Short mmCIF file of C-alpha atoms in Angstrom, two decimals:
data_model
loop_
_atom_site.label_atom_id
_atom_site.label_comp_id
_atom_site.label_asym_id
_atom_site.label_seq_id
_atom_site.Cartn_x
_atom_site.Cartn_y
_atom_site.Cartn_z
CA MET T 802 138.97 74.39 56.02
CA GLN T 803 139.42 70.74 57.01
CA VAL T 804 136.45 68.88 58.48
CA VAL T 805 137.59 66.55 61.27
CA ASP T 806 136.19 63.03 61.61
CA PHE T 807 135.68 62.58 65.36
CA THR T 808 134.16 59.09 65.12
CA ASN T 809 137.03 56.94 66.37
CA LEU T 810 138.68 59.31 68.83
CA PRO T 811 139.51 58.08 72.36
CA ARG T 812 136.62 58.60 74.78
CA ARG T 813 136.73 59.92 78.34
CA ASN T 814 134.23 59.32 81.13
CA LYS T 815 133.63 62.98 81.92
CA LEU T 816 129.92 63.85 81.79
CA TYR T 817 128.35 67.12 80.61
CA ALA T 818 124.98 68.54 81.63
CA GLY T 819 122.68 70.73 79.57
CA ALA T 820 119.59 70.17 77.48
CA ASN T 821 120.80 71.21 74.03
CA GLY T 822 121.71 67.87 72.45
CA SER T 823 123.78 64.84 73.45
CA LYS T 824 127.38 65.32 74.55
CA ILE T 825 130.41 63.07 74.95
CA SER T 826 134.02 63.66 75.98
CA VAL T 827 136.80 62.85 73.50
CA ILE T 828 140.53 63.42 73.15
CA TYR T 829 141.63 65.27 70.01
CA GLU T 830 145.30 66.11 69.41
CA GLY T 831 146.05 65.44 73.07
CA GLN T 832 143.35 67.81 74.35
CA GLN T 833 139.98 67.05 75.91
CA TYR T 834 136.92 68.22 73.98
CA MET T 835 133.19 68.09 74.56
CA LEU T 836 131.58 66.75 71.41
CA LYS T 837 128.06 68.15 70.94
CA PHE T 838 125.50 66.48 68.69
CA PRO T 839 122.64 68.30 66.99
CA PRO T 840 119.41 68.02 69.00
CA HIS T 841 116.03 67.21 67.52
CA PRO T 842 114.06 70.38 66.70
CA THR T 843 111.40 71.58 69.12
CA LYS T 844 109.66 74.07 66.79
CA ASN T 845 110.28 73.14 63.16
CA LYS T 846 109.20 69.50 62.93
CA GLU T 847 109.97 69.44 59.19
CA ILE T 848 113.70 69.01 59.81
CA SER T 849 115.40 66.00 61.40
CA TYR T 850 118.04 67.91 63.38
CA THR T 851 118.74 71.54 64.14
CA ASN T 852 121.73 73.49 62.86
CA SER T 853 122.82 74.27 66.42
CA CYS T 854 126.31 72.83 65.89
CA ILE T 855 126.84 75.29 63.03
CA SER T 856 125.41 78.07 65.21
CA GLU T 857 127.74 77.09 68.06
CA TYR T 858 130.76 77.21 65.79
CA ILE T 859 129.98 80.53 64.07
CA GLY T 860 128.65 82.21 67.22
CA CYS T 861 131.76 81.36 69.23
CA HIS T 862 134.03 82.59 66.46
CA ILE T 863 132.13 85.88 66.30
CA PHE T 864 132.73 86.32 70.03
CA GLU T 865 136.40 85.61 69.39
CA SER T 866 136.50 88.16 66.55
CA VAL T 867 135.50 90.99 68.91
CA GLY T 868 138.07 90.03 71.54
CA ILE T 869 135.86 88.31 74.12
CA PRO T 870 137.39 85.13 75.62
CA VAL T 871 135.43 82.16 74.29
CA GLN T 872 135.68 78.38 74.10
CA LYS T 873 137.59 76.98 71.12
CA THR T 874 135.27 75.20 68.68
CA LEU T 875 135.86 72.88 65.73
CA LEU T 876 133.34 71.51 63.24
CA GLY T 877 133.49 67.88 62.28
CA THR T 878 131.55 64.70 61.58
CA TYR T 879 130.58 61.63 63.57
CA GLN T 880 129.26 58.31 62.27
CA ILE T 881 126.27 56.87 64.18
CA HIS T 882 124.70 53.65 62.92
CA GLY T 883 126.01 54.36 59.45
CA GLU T 884 124.67 57.92 59.43
CA GLU T 885 127.07 60.88 59.35
CA LYS T 886 126.18 63.85 61.54
CA ILE T 887 127.69 67.32 61.70
CA VAL T 888 128.99 67.88 65.22
CA VAL T 889 130.87 70.62 67.04
CA ALA T 890 133.83 69.98 69.31
CA CYS T 891 134.22 72.45 72.19
CA LYS T 892 137.58 72.45 73.93
CA ASP T 893 137.20 71.68 77.63
CA PHE T 894 138.56 74.70 79.52
CA THR T 895 138.41 72.96 82.89
CA SER T 896 141.25 70.89 84.31
CA PRO T 897 142.12 69.10 87.56
CA GLY T 898 141.44 71.65 90.29
CA ILE T 899 139.66 74.07 87.89
CA VAL T 900 135.88 73.70 88.04
CA LEU T 901 133.20 75.40 85.95
CA GLN T 902 130.48 77.10 88.01
CA ASP T 903 127.53 78.87 86.43
CA PHE T 904 126.16 82.32 87.24
CA ALA T 905 123.11 80.71 88.87
CA SER T 906 125.44 79.27 91.52
CA LEU T 907 126.73 82.77 92.25
CA LYS T 908 123.16 84.07 92.62
CA ASN T 909 122.44 81.25 95.06
CA GLN T 910 125.39 82.41 97.18
CA ILE T 911 123.51 85.57 98.22
CA ILE T 912 122.32 84.26 101.58
CA ASN T 913 119.66 86.85 102.44
CA SER T 914 118.17 86.87 98.96
CA GLU T 915 114.87 85.29 97.94
CA ARG T 916 115.99 85.24 94.29
CA ASN T 917 116.10 81.98 92.36
CA GLY T 918 119.55 81.28 90.94
CA TYR T 919 118.10 80.44 87.55
CA GLY T 920 115.65 83.34 87.52
CA THR T 921 116.58 85.72 84.71
CA GLU T 922 114.92 88.96 85.87
CA LEU T 923 117.35 91.73 84.90
CA ASP T 924 117.08 93.67 88.16
CA ASP T 925 117.95 90.53 90.14
CA ILE T 926 120.96 89.83 87.93
CA LEU T 927 122.29 93.38 88.27
CA SER T 928 121.74 93.33 92.04
CA THR T 929 123.74 90.11 92.26
CA PHE T 930 126.70 91.85 90.61
CA GLU T 931 126.77 94.36 93.48
CA GLU T 932 126.03 91.96 96.35
CA GLN T 933 128.40 89.10 95.53
CA THR T 934 132.01 89.18 96.73
CA ALA T 935 133.74 86.60 94.53
CA LEU T 936 134.62 88.98 91.69
CA ASP T 937 134.86 92.71 91.06
CA SER T 938 131.33 93.89 90.26
CA ALA T 939 132.51 95.98 87.31
CA VAL T 940 134.23 92.94 85.78
CA LEU T 941 131.01 90.95 86.06
CA SER T 942 128.90 93.76 84.67
CA ASN T 943 131.18 94.33 81.70
CA ARG T 944 131.17 90.65 80.75
CA PHE T 945 127.38 90.42 81.06
CA TRP T 946 126.71 93.45 78.88
CA ASP T 947 129.43 92.57 76.37
CA MET T 948 127.77 89.17 75.95
CA PHE T 949 124.38 90.85 75.66
CA ILE T 950 125.57 92.99 72.72
CA VAL T 951 127.07 90.06 70.82
CA ASP T 952 124.03 87.91 71.62
CA ALA T 953 121.88 90.68 70.13
CA LEU T 954 123.97 90.51 66.97
CA ILE T 955 123.80 86.72 66.61
CA GLY T 956 120.21 86.42 67.85
CA ASN T 957 120.88 84.23 70.88
CA TRP T 958 117.63 83.39 72.69
CA ASP T 959 119.09 81.19 75.44
CA ARG T 960 121.79 83.06 77.40
CA HIS T 961 120.32 82.08 80.75
CA ASN T 962 122.14 81.91 84.09
CA GLY T 963 123.26 78.34 83.48
CA ASN T 964 125.32 78.98 80.35
CA TRP T 965 127.76 81.61 81.44
CA GLY T 966 129.90 81.70 84.54
CA PHE T 967 133.22 81.20 86.23
CA LEU T 968 136.20 78.96 86.77
CA TYR T 969 136.74 78.07 90.42
CA ASP T 970 140.29 77.08 91.38
CA THR T 971 139.92 74.62 94.23
CA ARG T 972 143.63 74.86 95.03
CA ASN T 973 143.64 78.51 96.08
CA ASP T 974 139.89 79.27 96.43
CA SER T 975 139.95 81.84 93.61
CA VAL T 976 137.35 82.65 90.95
CA THR T 977 137.85 84.01 87.43
CA LEU T 978 135.49 84.53 84.51
CA ALA T 979 135.09 81.49 82.29
CA PRO T 980 135.33 81.86 78.52
CA VAL T 981 131.99 82.39 76.81
CA PHE T 982 130.37 79.09 75.90
CA ASP T 983 127.08 77.64 74.63
CA CYS T 984 126.11 79.69 71.57
CA GLY T 985 124.09 76.95 69.88
CA SER T 986 120.77 78.77 70.31
CA SER T 987 121.79 81.60 67.99
CA LEU T 988 121.61 82.24 64.24
CA TYR T 989 118.18 80.63 63.81
CA PRO T 990 119.25 76.99 64.28
CA GLN T 991 115.86 75.58 63.25
CA ALA T 992 115.70 77.39 59.91
CA ASP T 993 115.45 74.87 57.08
CA GLU T 994 115.94 75.54 53.37
CA ALA T 995 112.32 76.52 52.79
CA MET T 996 112.31 78.94 55.70
CA ILE T 997 115.62 80.46 54.57
CA HIS T 998 114.28 81.02 51.05
CA ASN T 999 111.20 82.69 52.53
CA ILE T 1000 113.18 85.02 54.78
CA LEU T 1001 115.61 86.03 52.03
CA SER T 1002 112.79 86.76 49.58
CA ASP T 1003 110.26 88.37 51.93
CA LYS T 1004 111.17 91.69 53.55
CA ASN T 1005 108.45 91.26 56.16
CA ALA T 1006 109.77 87.84 57.18
CA LEU T 1007 113.27 89.25 57.53
CA HIS T 1008 111.92 92.28 59.37
CA HIS T 1009 110.13 89.99 61.86
CA ARG T 1010 113.33 88.06 62.62
CA VAL T 1011 115.30 91.21 63.25
CA TYR T 1012 112.88 93.32 65.26
CA ASN T 1013 110.60 90.77 66.93
CA ILE T 1014 112.40 87.44 67.33
CA PRO T 1015 114.38 85.97 68.84
CA LEU T 1016 113.98 87.54 72.27
CA SER T 1017 116.64 87.48 74.95
CA SER T 1018 116.17 84.99 77.78
CA ILE T 1019 116.76 87.92 80.19
CA GLN T 1020 113.48 89.34 81.47
CA MET T 1021 112.10 92.65 82.67
CA GLN T 1022 108.98 92.44 84.84
CA GLY T 1023 108.41 88.86 83.76
CA LYS T 1024 108.68 89.49 80.01
CA LYS T 1025 111.61 88.51 77.83
CA ILE T 1026 113.64 91.44 76.57
CA ASN T 1027 113.29 92.46 72.94
CA TYR T 1028 116.86 93.21 71.80
CA TYR T 1029 115.88 96.04 69.47
CA GLN T 1030 113.54 97.77 71.90
CA PHE T 1031 115.89 97.50 74.86
CA LEU T 1032 119.04 98.63 73.10
CA SER T 1033 117.38 101.51 71.24
CA SER T 1034 115.74 102.72 74.48
CA LEU T 1035 119.24 103.53 75.83
CA GLN T 1036 117.82 102.89 79.30
CA ASN T 1037 120.85 101.19 80.86
CA PRO T 1038 124.12 103.19 81.00
CA ASP T 1039 126.30 100.06 81.38
CA CYS T 1040 124.63 98.52 78.35
CA ASN T 1041 125.24 101.73 76.41
CA LEU T 1042 128.93 101.60 77.29
CA ALA T 1043 129.11 97.99 76.12
CA LEU T 1044 127.37 98.93 72.87
CA LYS T 1045 130.05 101.52 72.18
CA ARG T 1046 132.81 99.14 73.28
CA ILE T 1047 131.72 96.14 71.21
CA ALA T 1048 130.34 97.91 68.13
CA SER T 1049 133.76 99.42 67.49
CA ARG T 1050 135.29 95.92 67.35
CA ILE T 1051 132.79 94.34 64.95
CA ASP T 1052 134.44 93.71 61.58
CA MET T 1053 131.81 92.46 59.15
CA VAL T 1054 134.44 91.70 56.51
CA LYS T 1055 136.12 89.34 58.95
CA ILE T 1056 132.77 87.82 59.97
CA PHE T 1057 131.73 87.29 56.35
CA GLN T 1058 135.06 85.61 55.66
CA LEU T 1059 134.51 83.35 58.67
CA ILE T 1060 131.15 82.28 57.25
CA ASP T 1061 132.56 81.80 53.74
CA GLU T 1062 135.21 79.49 55.20
CA THR T 1063 132.82 77.54 57.44
CA PRO T 1064 132.75 73.92 56.25
CA SER T 1065 129.69 71.72 55.85
CA ILE T 1066 127.20 74.50 55.02
CA THR T 1067 125.62 75.36 51.69
CA VAL T 1068 125.92 78.54 49.65
CA LEU T 1069 122.33 79.32 50.63
CA GLN T 1070 123.12 78.99 54.34
CA LYS T 1071 126.13 81.26 53.96
CA GLU T 1072 123.99 83.91 52.27
CA PHE T 1073 121.39 83.56 55.02
CA TYR T 1074 123.85 83.95 57.89
CA GLN T 1075 125.56 86.91 56.25
CA THR T 1076 122.26 88.61 55.42
CA MET T 1077 120.85 88.21 58.93
CA LEU T 1078 124.02 89.31 60.68
CA GLN T 1079 124.31 92.39 58.47
CA ALA T 1080 120.65 93.25 59.05
CA ARG T 1081 120.87 92.77 62.82
CA LYS T 1082 124.03 94.85 63.02
CA GLU T 1083 122.59 97.73 61.00
CA ARG T 1084 119.04 97.75 62.37
CA ILE T 1085 119.74 96.94 66.02
CA LEU T 1086 123.33 97.80 66.95
CA ASP T 1087 124.12 100.60 64.49
CA HIS T 1088 120.69 102.17 64.94
CA SER T 1089 121.01 102.15 68.73
CA LEU T 1090 124.55 103.49 68.57
CA ASN T 1091 123.42 106.36 66.34
CA LEU T 1092 120.69 107.19 68.86
CA LEU T 1093 123.27 107.11 71.65
CA HIS T 1094 125.59 109.48 69.80
CA GLN T 1095 122.64 111.81 69.16
CA GLN T 1096 121.72 111.69 72.84
CA ILE T 1097 125.29 112.61 73.80
CA ARG T 1098 125.31 115.51 71.31
CA ASN T 1099 121.96 116.77 72.60
CA ARG T 1100 123.17 116.70 76.18
CA LYS T 1101 126.24 118.70 75.23
CA ASN T 1102 123.95 121.23 73.57
CA GLY T 1103 121.50 121.29 76.49
CA LEU T 1104 118.74 119.53 74.53
CA SER T 1105 116.67 116.42 75.25
CA LEU T 1106 116.36 113.47 72.85
#
């Protein structure tokens, strides 16, 4: 797969918010893209930059592989002061008259609510689905839980209310779901070579990064949700439906091929991504789905789980 050199592309003056690395607007093949640069690590100080651009690219393509609308991403390079950096280009899905608005803005629209738009308490999020009037509540719920399942697979710890949302058409005052975007906080972006070797060689280290971390940014009673515990509890019927819906679309052969064809990563990184995705699918999604099927069979037979 060709790696694009984005260094000398025409620049635009559009500005992008967000805390996950620097961003500029460029024109590539006649289309506007947001070019994202790798941020400095906040946890692993042994590495110069995180692998978030790689995570963004692979994570978005995994969303695409299961049929969820997602931003188009390209991997490339950019020269800064003689140093070449791996960057990810995200196609800008806004246009004149089409504005991106985040879910936090929708939460803030609930006039009689005391909820903070950026608060990620699950009950508040689900209540917003029912109280808002901009979109069909079932459409919102399905997108939220579909994202939650894929985020569980890719280990996304930062799907907060500011990085998913809607496209507002100022011309006719209509709102539609925006493509999924911002997957850079998935697939262990601060894992360096030493950490990868440790995880691949130590079952306990791998176990920890499947069952314990990362946590979802969504909270229940002030605590971040553990993907494994929440999904295997089968406590939310809409989440269970999304698990069945999305699990049936996951093609690990296709995902492994995607990783094999991802440019600018080493053989070790490819093994790491494939190993972790396979483990998370089997131990979180497949395990929870098996429990759900057992629950359904027990109910048919008049038994309890």
